[in-house]
CSV table of C-alpha atoms in Angstrom, one decimal:
chain,number,residue,atom,x,y,z
A,1,MET,CA,24.5,-82.3,-13.0
A,2,ALA,CA,23.5,-78.2,-14.4
A,3,ASN,CA,20.9,-77.8,-17.0
A,4,THR,CA,22.3,-74.8,-19.3
A,5,ILE,CA,19.0,-73.1,-20.2
A,6,LEU,CA,20.7,-70.0,-22.6
A,7,GLU,CA,23.5,-70.2,-24.4
A,8,MET,CA,25.0,-67.4,-26.3
A,9,ARG,CA,28.2,-67.8,-28.7
A,10,SER,CA,30.7,-64.7,-30.7
A,11,ILE,CA,27.2,-62.6,-31.1
A,12,THR,CA,28.3,-59.8,-33.0
A,13,LYS,CA,25.9,-56.6,-32.8
A,14,GLU,CA,27.5,-53.1,-35.5
A,15,PHE,CA,25.8,-49.7,-35.6
A,16,PRO,CA,27.1,-47.2,-38.0
A,17,GLY,CA,30.8,-46.6,-37.2
A,18,VAL,CA,30.7,-49.0,-33.8
A,19,LYS,CA,31.2,-52.9,-32.8
A,20,ALA,CA,29.1,-53.1,-29.8
A,21,LEU,CA,29.1,-56.3,-29.3
A,22,ASP,CA,32.6,-58.5,-30.5
A,23,ASN,CA,32.0,-62.3,-30.3
A,24,VAL,CA,30.4,-62.5,-26.9
A,25,ASN,CA,29.5,-65.3,-24.8
A,26,LEU,CA,27.2,-66.4,-22.5
A,27,LYS,CA,26.1,-69.4,-21.0
A,28,VAL,CA,23.7,-69.5,-18.4
A,29,GLU,CA,21.8,-72.5,-15.7
A,30,ALA,CA,18.2,-73.1,-15.3
A,31,GLY,CA,17.0,-72.0,-12.1
A,32,GLU,CA,20.1,-69.9,-11.3
A,33,ILE,CA,20.5,-65.5,-10.9
A,34,HIS,CA,23.3,-65.2,-13.2
A,35,ALA,CA,24.4,-60.7,-13.2
A,36,LEU,CA,25.7,-59.5,-16.4
A,37,ILE,CA,28.2,-56.4,-15.8
A,38,GLY,CA,30.3,-54.2,-17.7
A,39,GLU,CA,30.5,-50.2,-17.9
A,40,ASN,CA,28.9,-48.5,-19.8
A,41,GLY,CA,29.1,-49.0,-23.0
A,42,ALA,CA,30.2,-52.5,-22.5
A,43,GLY,CA,27.4,-53.1,-24.1
A,44,LYS,CA,25.1,-55.1,-21.5
A,45,SER,CA,22.0,-53.7,-22.6
A,46,THR,CA,23.0,-55.0,-26.5
A,47,LEU,CA,22.7,-58.5,-25.7
A,48,MET,CA,20.0,-58.8,-23.5
A,49,ASN,CA,18.5,-56.6,-26.4
A,50,VAL,CA,19.9,-59.6,-29.1
A,51,LEU,CA,18.6,-62.3,-27.0
A,52,SER,CA,15.4,-60.7,-26.8
A,53,GLY,CA,14.4,-60.0,-30.1
A,54,THR,CA,14.7,-56.0,-30.2
A,55,TYR,CA,17.2,-56.7,-32.5
A,56,PRO,CA,16.1,-58.8,-34.6
A,57,VAL,CA,18.0,-62.1,-36.6
A,58,GLY,CA,19.9,-60.3,-39.2
A,59,SER,CA,21.0,-57.7,-38.1
A,60,TYR,CA,23.9,-59.0,-36.2
A,61,THR,CA,25.9,-62.8,-35.9
A,62,GLY,CA,26.3,-65.6,-34.0
A,63,GLN,CA,24.1,-68.7,-32.8
A,64,ILE,CA,21.2,-68.5,-29.9
A,65,PHE,CA,20.7,-71.7,-28.3
A,66,TYR,CA,17.4,-71.4,-25.7
A,67,GLU,CA,16.2,-75.0,-24.1
A,68,GLY,CA,19.0,-76.6,-26.3
A,69,LYS,CA,17.6,-75.2,-30.0
A,70,PRO,CA,19.1,-72.8,-31.8
A,71,CYS,CA,16.6,-69.6,-31.7
A,72,GLN,CA,15.9,-67.0,-34.7
A,73,PHE,CA,14.1,-64.3,-32.7
A,74,LYS,CA,11.7,-61.7,-35.6
A,75,THR,CA,10.4,-59.5,-33.1
A,76,GLN,CA,10.2,-59.5,-29.5
A,77,LYS,CA,6.5,-61.0,-29.0
A,78,ASP,CA,9.2,-64.3,-30.8
A,79,SER,CA,11.4,-64.6,-27.3
A,80,GLU,CA,7.9,-63.8,-25.6
A,81,ALA,CA,7.2,-66.7,-27.5
A,82,VAL,CA,9.1,-69.1,-26.1
A,83,GLY,CA,8.9,-67.6,-22.6
A,84,ILE,CA,11.4,-64.7,-22.5
A,85,VAL,CA,10.6,-61.5,-21.4
A,86,ILE,CA,12.5,-58.4,-20.7
A,87,ILE,CA,11.8,-55.7,-17.8
A,88,HIS,CA,13.5,-52.4,-20.0
A,89,GLN,CA,14.8,-50.0,-17.9
A,90,GLU,CA,12.3,-47.5,-18.8
A,91,LEU,CA,9.5,-49.3,-17.4
A,92,ALA,CA,7.2,-49.4,-20.6
A,93,LEU,CA,3.5,-49.1,-18.0
A,94,ILE,CA,0.6,-46.2,-19.1
A,95,PRO,CA,0.1,-44.3,-16.2
A,96,LEU,CA,-3.6,-43.4,-17.3
A,97,LEU,CA,-4.8,-47.6,-18.0
A,98,SER,CA,-5.7,-49.5,-15.2
A,99,ILE,CA,-2.6,-52.4,-13.8
A,100,GLY,CA,-4.9,-55.1,-15.4
A,101,GLU,CA,-4.8,-53.1,-18.8
A,102,ASN,CA,-1.4,-52.9,-19.1
A,103,MET,CA,-0.3,-56.1,-17.8
A,104,PHE,CA,-2.7,-57.9,-20.6
A,105,LEU,CA,-1.7,-54.6,-23.6
A,106,GLY,CA,-1.0,-56.7,-26.9
A,107,ASN,CA,-2.2,-59.4,-25.7
A,108,GLU,CA,-5.7,-59.7,-24.7
A,109,ILE,CA,-8.0,-61.5,-23.2
A,110,LYS,CA,-11.1,-61.9,-25.1
A,111,ASN,CA,-14.9,-63.8,-25.0
A,112,SER,CA,-16.5,-65.7,-27.8
A,113,MET,CA,-17.7,-62.6,-29.6
A,114,GLY,CA,-14.1,-60.7,-29.7
A,115,TYR,CA,-14.5,-58.0,-27.5
A,116,ILE,CA,-12.5,-57.8,-24.4
A,117,ASP,CA,-13.7,-60.1,-21.3
A,118,TRP,CA,-12.6,-57.7,-18.9
A,119,ASP,CA,-13.5,-60.1,-16.1
A,120,LYS,CA,-10.9,-62.5,-16.6
A,121,THR,CA,-8.6,-60.0,-17.6
A,122,TYR,CA,-9.0,-58.3,-14.5
A,123,GLY,CA,-9.2,-61.2,-12.3
A,124,GLU,CA,-5.3,-63.1,-13.6
A,125,ALA,CA,-4.0,-59.7,-13.2
A,126,GLU,CA,-5.1,-60.3,-9.2
A,127,ARG,CA,-4.1,-63.7,-9.5
A,128,HIS,CA,0.0,-62.7,-11.1
A,129,MET,CA,-0.2,-59.7,-8.7
A,130,ARG,CA,-0.5,-62.4,-6.2
A,131,GLN,CA,2.6,-64.1,-7.1
A,132,VAL,CA,5.1,-60.6,-6.6
A,133,GLY,CA,2.8,-59.6,-3.4
A,134,LEU,CA,0.7,-56.4,-5.1
A,135,ARG,CA,-2.6,-57.0,-3.3
A,136,GLU,CA,-4.5,-53.7,-4.7
A,137,PRO,CA,-7.1,-53.7,-7.0
A,138,ALA,CA,-6.7,-54.5,-10.7
A,139,GLN,CA,-8.7,-52.3,-11.7
A,140,THR,CA,-5.9,-48.8,-10.3
A,141,LEU,CA,-4.1,-46.7,-12.3
A,142,VAL,CA,-0.9,-47.3,-12.5
A,143,LYS,CA,-0.5,-42.9,-12.1
A,144,ASP,CA,-1.3,-43.9,-8.4
A,145,ILE,CA,0.9,-46.2,-6.8
A,146,GLY,CA,4.7,-46.0,-6.7
A,147,THR,CA,7.3,-46.6,-9.0
A,148,GLY,CA,8.5,-49.6,-6.4
A,149,LYS,CA,5.5,-51.5,-7.5
A,150,GLN,CA,5.4,-50.5,-10.9
A,151,GLN,CA,8.6,-52.5,-11.1
A,152,LEU,CA,6.4,-55.0,-9.7
A,153,VAL,CA,3.4,-54.8,-12.2
A,154,GLU,CA,6.2,-55.4,-14.8
A,155,ILE,CA,7.1,-58.3,-13.1
A,156,ALA,CA,3.5,-59.8,-12.6
A,157,LYS,CA,3.1,-59.0,-15.9
A,158,ALA,CA,6.0,-61.1,-17.5
A,159,PHE,CA,4.1,-64.5,-15.5
A,160,SER,CA,1.0,-63.3,-17.3
A,161,LYS,CA,3.6,-64.5,-19.8
A,162,LYS,CA,4.4,-67.9,-19.3
A,163,VAL,CA,8.3,-65.9,-18.5
A,164,LYS,CA,10.6,-69.3,-17.8
A,165,LEU,CA,13.9,-66.7,-18.3
A,166,LEU,CA,13.4,-63.2,-16.6
A,167,ILE,CA,15.5,-60.3,-17.8
A,168,LEU,CA,16.3,-57.0,-15.6
A,169,ASP,CA,18.4,-54.4,-16.8
A,170,GLU,CA,18.1,-52.0,-13.6
A,171,PRO,CA,15.7,-52.9,-12.3
A,172,THR,CA,16.6,-51.0,-9.0
A,173,SER,CA,18.1,-47.7,-10.3
A,174,SER,CA,15.1,-45.3,-9.4
A,175,LEU,CA,13.9,-47.2,-6.4
A,176,ASN,CA,15.3,-47.1,-2.3
A,177,ASP,CA,17.6,-49.2,-0.6
A,178,GLU,CA,13.8,-50.7,1.2
A,179,ASP,CA,12.0,-50.8,-2.4
A,180,ALA,CA,15.1,-52.1,-4.1
A,181,LYS,CA,15.6,-55.3,-1.2
A,182,MET,CA,12.1,-56.2,-1.4
A,183,LEU,CA,12.9,-56.8,-5.3
A,184,LEU,CA,15.7,-59.1,-4.9
A,185,ASP,CA,14.5,-61.2,-2.4
A,186,LEU,CA,11.5,-61.3,-4.5
A,187,LEU,CA,13.9,-62.5,-7.4
A,188,LEU,CA,15.1,-65.6,-4.7
A,189,GLU,CA,11.9,-66.5,-3.5
A,190,PHE,CA,11.0,-67.2,-7.5
A,191,LYS,CA,14.3,-69.1,-8.1
A,192,LYS,CA,13.3,-71.9,-5.3
A,193,GLU,CA,10.4,-72.4,-8.0
A,194,GLY,CA,12.9,-72.1,-11.1
A,195,LEU,CA,13.0,-69.8,-12.2
A,196,THR,CA,16.2,-68.4,-14.0
A,197,SER,CA,17.4,-64.6,-14.1
A,198,ILE,CA,19.6,-62.4,-15.8
A,199,ILE,CA,20.0,-59.3,-13.8
A,200,ILE,CA,22.0,-56.4,-15.4
A,201,THR,CA,22.6,-53.8,-12.5
A,202,HIS,CA,25.5,-51.2,-11.0
A,203,LYS,CA,24.7,-51.5,-7.6
A,204,LEU,CA,27.4,-53.9,-7.0
A,205,ASN,CA,26.1,-55.3,-4.0
A,206,GLU,CA,23.3,-56.3,-5.1
A,207,ILE,CA,25.4,-58.3,-7.6
A,208,ILE,CA,27.0,-60.1,-3.7
A,209,TYR,CA,23.6,-60.4,-2.4
A,210,CYS,CA,20.9,-62.5,-5.2
A,211,ALA,CA,23.9,-63.7,-7.7
A,212,ASP,CA,25.4,-66.6,-8.8
A,213,LYS,CA,27.1,-66.0,-10.9
A,214,ALA,CA,28.8,-62.7,-12.9
A,215,THR,CA,29.7,-62.2,-16.4
A,216,ILE,CA,31.7,-59.5,-17.4
A,217,ILE,CA,31.7,-58.0,-20.4
A,218,ARG,CA,34.2,-55.3,-21.2
A,219,ASP,CA,34.6,-52.8,-24.6
A,220,GLY,CA,32.1,-55.7,-26.4
A,221,SER,CA,33.7,-58.0,-25.3
A,222,THR,CA,33.4,-61.2,-22.8
A,223,ILE,CA,36.1,-61.0,-20.3
A,224,GLU,CA,35.0,-63.7,-17.5
A,225,THR,CA,31.8,-65.5,-15.9
A,226,LEU,CA,32.7,-65.6,-11.7
A,227,VAL,CA,30.9,-67.8,-10.3
A,228,LYS,CA,30.0,-67.8,-6.2
A,229,GLY,CA,31.2,-70.2,-3.8
A,230,VAL,CA,34.4,-70.7,-6.6
A,231,ASP,CA,35.6,-68.0,-7.7
A,232,GLU,CA,36.3,-64.6,-5.3
A,233,PHE,CA,33.3,-63.2,-5.5
A,234,SER,CA,33.6,-59.5,-4.1
A,235,GLU,CA,33.2,-56.2,-5.1
A,236,ASP,CA,37.2,-55.6,-6.1
A,237,ARG,CA,37.1,-58.1,-7.2
A,238,ILE,CA,34.1,-57.4,-10.2
A,239,ILE,CA,35.9,-54.6,-10.5
A,240,LYS,CA,38.9,-55.1,-11.9
A,241,GLY,CA,36.9,-57.1,-13.8
A,242,MET,CA,35.3,-54.1,-14.7
A,243,VAL,CA,37.9,-51.6,-15.4
A,244,GLY,CA,41.3,-53.8,-15.8
A,245,ARG,CA,42.2,-52.7,-13.0
A,246,SER,CA,41.8,-52.7,-9.8
A,247,MET,CA,40.7,-49.8,-7.9
A,248,ASP,CA,41.6,-49.0,-4.4
A,249,ASP,CA,40.3,-46.2,-3.5
A,250,ARG,CA,36.4,-45.0,-5.4
A,251,TYR,CA,36.7,-41.5,-4.5
A,252,PRO,CA,39.2,-39.6,-5.7
A,253,THR,CA,41.2,-37.8,-3.3
A,254,ARG,CA,41.2,-33.8,-2.4
A,255,GLU,CA,42.0,-31.4,-0.4
A,256,HIS,CA,39.4,-29.9,1.1
A,257,ASN,CA,40.1,-26.5,0.7
A,258,VAL,CA,36.5,-24.6,1.8
A,259,GLN,CA,36.0,-21.5,1.8
A,260,ASP,CA,34.7,-18.8,5.2
A,261,GLN,CA,32.1,-17.5,2.0
A,262,VAL,CA,29.0,-18.4,1.6
A,263,ASN,CA,27.9,-19.0,-1.8
A,264,LEU,CA,24.6,-19.9,-1.6
A,265,GLU,CA,21.8,-19.2,1.7
A,266,VAL,CA,18.7,-20.1,1.6
A,267,LYS,CA,16.6,-19.5,5.2
A,268,ASN,CA,13.1,-20.2,5.7
A,269,TRP,CA,12.3,-22.0,2.7
A,270,THR,CA,8.7,-22.9,2.8
A,271,VAL,CA,7.2,-25.5,-1.4
A,272,HIS,CA,3.7,-26.4,-1.1
A,273,HIS,CA,2.7,-29.0,-4.1
A,274,PRO,CA,1.8,-27.6,-7.5
A,275,LEU,CA,-0.9,-29.6,-7.6
A,276,TYR,CA,-2.3,-29.5,-3.8
A,277,PRO,CA,-1.5,-26.5,-2.5
A,278,ASP,CA,-2.9,-27.0,0.6
A,279,ARG,CA,0.5,-30.0,0.5
A,280,VAL,CA,3.7,-28.3,2.1
A,281,VAL,CA,6.4,-30.8,0.1
A,282,ASP,CA,9.6,-28.6,2.6
A,283,ASP,CA,8.7,-27.0,5.5
A,284,ASN,CA,11.4,-23.8,7.1
A,285,ILE,CA,14.2,-25.4,5.5
A,286,SER,CA,17.7,-23.3,6.3
A,287,PHE,CA,21.1,-24.7,4.8
A,288,HIS,CA,24.4,-23.6,3.7
A,289,ILE,CA,27.4,-24.3,1.3
A,290,ARG,CA,30.5,-21.9,1.1
A,291,LYS,CA,32.9,-21.3,-1.3
A,292,GLY,CA,35.1,-24.4,-2.4
A,293,GLU,CA,32.4,-27.0,-0.6
A,294,VAL,CA,29.9,-30.3,-2.0
A,295,VAL,CA,27.3,-30.2,0.2
A,296,GLY,CA,25.5,-33.8,0.7
A,297,PHE,CA,22.1,-34.1,0.9
A,298,SER,CA,20.5,-37.2,1.9
A,299,GLY,CA,16.8,-39.0,2.4
A,300,LEU,CA,14.6,-41.3,1.4
A,301,GLN,CA,12.2,-41.2,-1.6
A,302,GLY,CA,9.9,-38.6,-0.7
A,303,ALA,CA,12.1,-36.6,1.5
A,304,GLY,CA,11.4,-34.0,-1.1
A,305,ARG,CA,15.3,-32.8,-1.6
A,306,THR,CA,14.1,-32.7,-5.3
A,307,GLU,CA,12.2,-30.6,-5.4
A,308,LEU,CA,13.5,-28.5,-3.1
A,309,ALA,CA,16.6,-28.3,-5.3
A,310,MET,CA,14.4,-27.6,-8.3
A,311,SER,CA,12.1,-24.3,-6.6
A,312,ILE,CA,15.8,-22.3,-5.9
A,313,PHE,CA,16.5,-22.6,-9.7
A,314,GLY,CA,14.3,-19.8,-10.9
A,315,ARG,CA,11.2,-22.2,-9.1
A,316,SER,CA,11.3,-24.4,-11.7
A,317,TYR,CA,8.8,-26.7,-9.3
A,318,GLY,CA,6.0,-25.7,-6.4
A,319,THR,CA,3.9,-23.0,-5.9
A,320,GLY,CA,3.2,-20.9,-2.2
A,321,ILE,CA,6.8,-20.7,-1.7
A,322,SER,CA,8.6,-18.7,0.4
A,323,GLY,CA,11.7,-17.5,2.9
A,324,GLU,CA,15.5,-16.3,1.5
A,325,LEU,CA,17.6,-16.7,-1.0
A,326,TYR,CA,21.3,-15.0,-1.1
A,327,ILE,CA,23.6,-15.8,-3.7
A,328,GLY,CA,27.2,-14.0,-2.7
A,329,GLY,CA,25.7,-12.9,-0.1
A,330,LYS,CA,23.2,-11.1,-2.3
A,331,LYS,CA,19.3,-11.5,-1.1
A,332,VAL,CA,18.1,-12.4,-4.5
A,333,THR,CA,14.9,-13.4,-6.1
A,334,LEU,CA,15.1,-15.6,-9.3
A,335,LYS,CA,11.4,-16.5,-10.5
A,336,THR,CA,12.3,-18.7,-13.8
A,337,PRO,CA,15.3,-20.6,-14.5
A,338,GLN,CA,16.9,-18.6,-16.8
A,339,GLU,CA,17.1,-16.2,-14.1
A,340,ALA,CA,19.0,-18.4,-12.1
A,341,ILE,CA,21.2,-19.5,-14.7
A,342,ARG,CA,21.6,-15.7,-15.2
A,343,HIS,CA,22.8,-15.2,-10.8
A,344,GLY,CA,25.7,-18.5,-12.2
A,345,LEU,CA,23.9,-21.7,-11.2
A,346,ALA,CA,23.3,-24.9,-12.3
A,347,TYR,CA,20.4,-27.4,-12.4
A,348,VAL,CA,21.7,-31.1,-12.6
A,349,THR,CA,18.6,-33.2,-12.7
A,350,GLU,CA,18.3,-36.6,-12.3
A,351,ASP,CA,16.3,-37.9,-14.9
A,352,ARG,CA,18.8,-37.3,-17.7
A,353,LYS,CA,17.0,-38.7,-20.6
A,354,THR,CA,13.3,-37.1,-20.3
A,355,ASN,CA,14.5,-32.8,-18.4
A,356,GLY,CA,18.3,-33.0,-18.9
A,357,LEU,CA,19.1,-34.1,-22.8
A,358,ILE,CA,17.0,-34.0,-25.9
A,359,LEU,CA,18.3,-36.7,-27.6
A,360,ASP,CA,17.2,-37.3,-30.9
A,361,GLU,CA,19.6,-33.7,-31.3
A,362,SER,CA,22.9,-33.5,-30.8
A,363,ILE,CA,25.8,-33.1,-28.3
A,364,ARG,CA,27.0,-29.7,-30.3
A,365,PHE,CA,23.6,-28.8,-30.1
A,366,ASN,CA,21.7,-29.9,-26.0
A,367,THR,CA,25.9,-27.8,-25.2
A,368,THR,CA,24.6,-24.8,-26.0
A,369,LEU,CA,21.4,-24.9,-25.4
A,370,ALA,CA,21.2,-23.9,-21.6
A,371,ARG,CA,23.4,-20.1,-23.0
A,372,LEU,CA,22.4,-19.8,-26.4
A,373,ASP,CA,23.3,-16.4,-26.0
A,374,LYS,CA,27.1,-16.8,-25.7
A,375,VAL,CA,27.3,-18.6,-29.1
A,376,CYS,CA,25.2,-15.6,-30.7
A,377,LYS,CA,25.9,-12.8,-33.4
A,378,GLY,CA,22.8,-10.3,-33.2
A,379,GLY,CA,20.4,-12.9,-32.3
A,380,VAL,CA,21.7,-15.9,-35.0
A,381,ILE,CA,23.9,-18.6,-33.5
A,382,ASP,CA,27.3,-18.8,-34.9
A,383,ARG,CA,27.7,-22.5,-35.9
A,384,ASP,CA,31.4,-22.1,-35.5
A,385,GLN,CA,31.6,-20.7,-32.3
A,386,GLU,CA,29.2,-23.5,-31.4
A,387,ILE,CA,31.6,-26.3,-32.4
A,388,GLY,CA,34.5,-24.3,-31.0
A,389,VAL,CA,32.6,-24.8,-27.5
A,390,ALA,CA,31.0,-27.9,-27.9
A,391,GLU,CA,34.8,-30.1,-28.6
A,392,GLN,CA,36.0,-28.2,-26.1
A,393,MET,CA,33.2,-28.9,-23.8
A,394,THR,CA,33.6,-32.9,-24.5
A,395,LYS,CA,37.3,-32.0,-24.0
A,396,ASP,CA,37.5,-31.1,-20.6
A,397,MET,CA,34.1,-33.8,-20.6
A,398,GLY,CA,35.8,-36.4,-21.0
A,399,THR,CA,33.4,-37.7,-23.4
A,400,LYS,CA,33.8,-40.5,-25.5
A,401,THR,CA,32.3,-40.0,-28.6
A,402,PRO,CA,33.0,-40.4,-32.8
A,403,THR,CA,31.7,-36.9,-33.3
A,404,ILE,CA,30.2,-33.8,-32.2
A,405,GLU,CA,27.9,-33.8,-34.0
A,406,GLN,CA,26.4,-38.1,-32.5
A,407,ASN,CA,23.0,-37.8,-31.4
A,408,VAL,CA,23.0,-37.6,-27.0
A,409,GLY,CA,20.6,-41.1,-27.4
A,410,ASN,CA,23.3,-43.2,-28.6
A,411,LEU,CA,26.1,-41.8,-26.1
A,412,SER,CA,26.5,-44.6,-23.2
A,413,GLY,CA,24.9,-43.4,-20.3
A,414,GLY,CA,28.3,-42.4,-18.7
A,415,ASN,CA,28.8,-39.8,-21.0
A,416,GLN,CA,25.5,-39.1,-21.7
A,417,GLN,CA,26.3,-37.3,-17.5
A,418,LYS,CA,29.2,-35.8,-18.7
A,419,ALA,CA,28.0,-34.6,-21.7
A,420,LEU,CA,24.9,-33.2,-18.9
A,421,LEU,CA,27.8,-31.6,-17.2
A,422,GLY,CA,29.4,-30.1,-20.7
A,423,LYS,CA,26.2,-28.6,-20.8
A,424,TRP,CA,26.0,-27.1,-17.6
A,425,MET,CA,29.5,-26.2,-17.1
A,426,PHE,CA,29.2,-23.3,-20.8
A,427,THR,CA,26.9,-21.7,-19.1
A,428,GLU,CA,30.0,-21.2,-16.5
A,429,PRO,CA,28.0,-21.6,-12.9
A,430,ASP,CA,29.3,-20.6,-9.5
A,431,ILE,CA,27.1,-23.1,-8.0
A,432,LEU,CA,25.7,-26.1,-9.5
A,433,ILE,CA,22.8,-28.4,-7.8
A,434,MET,CA,23.5,-31.8,-8.4
A,435,ASP,CA,20.8,-34.2,-8.2
A,436,GLU,CA,21.6,-38.3,-8.5
A,437,PRO,CA,24.6,-37.1,-10.0
A,438,THR,CA,25.5,-40.6,-10.7
A,439,ARG,CA,22.0,-42.6,-10.4
A,440,GLY,CA,22.5,-45.2,-13.5
A,441,ILE,CA,26.9,-45.3,-15.0
A,442,ASP,CA,29.5,-47.5,-13.9
A,443,VAL,CA,32.3,-47.8,-11.6
A,444,GLY,CA,34.2,-45.9,-13.6
A,445,ALA,CA,32.5,-43.2,-15.6
A,446,LYS,CA,30.8,-42.5,-11.8
A,447,TYR,CA,35.1,-42.4,-11.2
A,448,GLU,CA,35.3,-39.5,-13.2
A,449,ILE,CA,32.3,-38.1,-12.6
A,450,TYR,CA,33.4,-38.0,-8.7
A,451,SER,CA,37.3,-35.9,-10.6
A,452,LEU,CA,35.0,-33.3,-12.3
A,453,ILE,CA,33.8,-32.5,-9.3
A,454,ASN,CA,36.2,-32.5,-7.8
A,455,GLN,CA,37.6,-29.8,-9.8
A,456,MET,CA,34.7,-27.7,-9.6
A,457,VAL,CA,35.0,-27.2,-5.9
A,458,ALA,CA,39.1,-26.8,-6.1
A,459,GLN,CA,37.9,-23.3,-8.4
A,460,GLY,CA,35.7,-22.6,-5.9
A,461,LYS,CA,32.8,-23.1,-6.8
A,462,SER,CA,29.7,-24.9,-4.4
A,463,VAL,CA,28.6,-28.0,-4.6
A,464,MET,CA,24.4,-29.1,-3.5
A,465,MET,CA,24.9,-33.6,-3.9
A,466,ILE,CA,21.3,-35.2,-3.3
A,467,SER,CA,22.3,-38.7,-3.7
A,468,SER,CA,20.3,-41.6,-2.7
A,469,GLU,CA,24.1,-43.5,-2.0
A,470,LEU,CA,25.3,-43.1,1.1
A,471,PRO,CA,28.7,-44.1,0.8
A,472,GLU,CA,28.9,-41.6,-2.3
A,473,LEU,CA,27.7,-38.7,0.3
A,474,LEU,CA,30.2,-39.4,3.4
A,475,GLY,CA,32.9,-40.5,0.2
A,476,MET,CA,31.9,-37.1,-1.6
A,477,CYS,CA,31.2,-34.0,0.6
A,478,ASP,CA,32.9,-32.2,2.9
A,479,ARG,CA,28.3,-31.9,5.1
A,480,ILE,CA,26.2,-33.4,4.4
A,481,TYR,CA,21.8,-32.3,5.5
A,482,VAL,CA,19.4,-34.9,6.7
A,483,MET,CA,15.9,-35.1,5.9
A,484,ASN,CA,12.7,-37.0,5.6
A,485,GLU,CA,9.4,-35.5,4.7
A,486,GLY,CA,10.0,-32.2,3.8
A,487,ARG,CA,11.6,-31.3,7.3
A,488,LEU,CA,15.6,-31.1,7.5
A,489,LEU,CA,16.5,-33.2,10.9
A,490,ALA,CA,20.6,-32.8,10.9
A,491,GLU,CA,23.8,-31.5,9.8
A,492,LEU,CA,27.0,-33.1,9.8
A,493,ASP,CA,30.1,-32.9,9.3
A,494,ALA,CA,30.6,-35.1,6.4
A,495,LYS,CA,33.9,-37.0,8.3
A,496,ASP,CA,32.1,-38.1,11.3
A,497,ALA,CA,29.2,-39.1,9.7
A,498,THR,CA,28.0,-42.5,9.6
A,499,GLN,CA,25.4,-44.7,7.1
A,500,GLU,CA,23.9,-46.4,10.4
A,501,GLY,CA,23.7,-42.1,12.3
A,502,ILE,CA,22.0,-41.3,8.8
A,503,MET,CA,19.8,-43.4,9.1
A,504,GLY,CA,18.7,-43.6,12.6
A,505,TYR,CA,17.6,-39.6,12.3
A,506,ILE,CA,15.6,-41.0,9.8
A,507,ILE,CA,14.0,-44.0,11.5
A,508,ARG,CA,14.2,-41.9,14.6
A,509,ASP,CA,11.8,-39.6,12.6
A,510,THR,CA,9.7,-41.7,11.3
A,511,ASN,CA,9.2,-43.7,14.4
A,512,LYS,CA,7.6,-39.9,15.4
A,513,ALA,CA,5.1,-39.6,13.2
């Protein structure tokens, strides 16, 4: 008979003007991997924040039973004390501290004199690091290891807190496919040792791969729990539960009316690292994008795609940049992002929360930020015009919000992405550079973003799409360029390309190195 480790009953949580959770129920058995899924804003992270004590008892209604006992957590430390540890999507590590220091920050190992015992700290850190397959010295600074290993440090940190129930919120959102699979395989190994995990992810293939059960939340309410081996446990079935309908085609159809006129052309483009000028990040790259065309850029992490995009967008990355840039057939030199914007370029960053939006400001404030001159008279912002613009862009993008005065930090990931697109569409660009445009958003919101992209190219705009999701590139692009280690390996017609073919170019190139 299964042993229930966690039961959440009738959890209701309200924010001003919004009921985030409405009578939600969740039951998790000991030793299983339980996926929690739903669209952006469905309430998944909110529910886990209630469980972990991030939202303390008294701020919600309902009951939590853990290992058969009722629990009331006032802080995250209270939940950690009984073995519940949450790893948030934004990793809570301090880059300039060592792995060992990060692992025991706030939970320091002290000697009889009350001072930190560094030998025990680093020894214990390395013991838990070995549990997750990390072989670096515990004195290594966090800034000197990659994102994948930082995620493992967070899990090792959880083990240092004697974790029994591990909660992972979008653990693979910033990992490449190889690192993501290694992390999921690690969870499966921990499952054999009796660890219980709850995983929140928008990557449905990961759920199919590792989860035993999947609880679907929609609009703050529990819809159903699917059990592997009992219920249909497929991506299509999960999507139907998430969005309330079947989605026969995840990519909206469009007529591929690519024009002959080249809108953006880059010739012999070379970019050097801003801190290490001798290091070439992008090496002699040439490509072009026509009007009405979506052109994809594929490659592993470190391929140089983001650096290429940023260097084109007003040299916002890199040093020693050489090569030629043509917009609408005319050679241009863009020394700043402001010059790039004036020449019709827009750059939708992959990191909307850090570089794309000001989270503590309103949708209205963010919408006009890139082109304030368009809503100014005599150097002063015309507030009525700004409000009108923000309301129109919010409507055009389909951003779900009670008001344009809502802080963008309070929006779901999908709606933040729409607000970011609205900001750049207000600049009236001819060429959109979109870096991971659907990262961290659900399948329904992705479809809406894809539809917006199709509208853009139907108007004759050009889109440069950087994506780590090969199905997305194959489903949305006209052509695909393949990059690896700062070099362009191939140019493919999307209708003839395959995932295996794209990866084949990268693997063959890696083997040559």
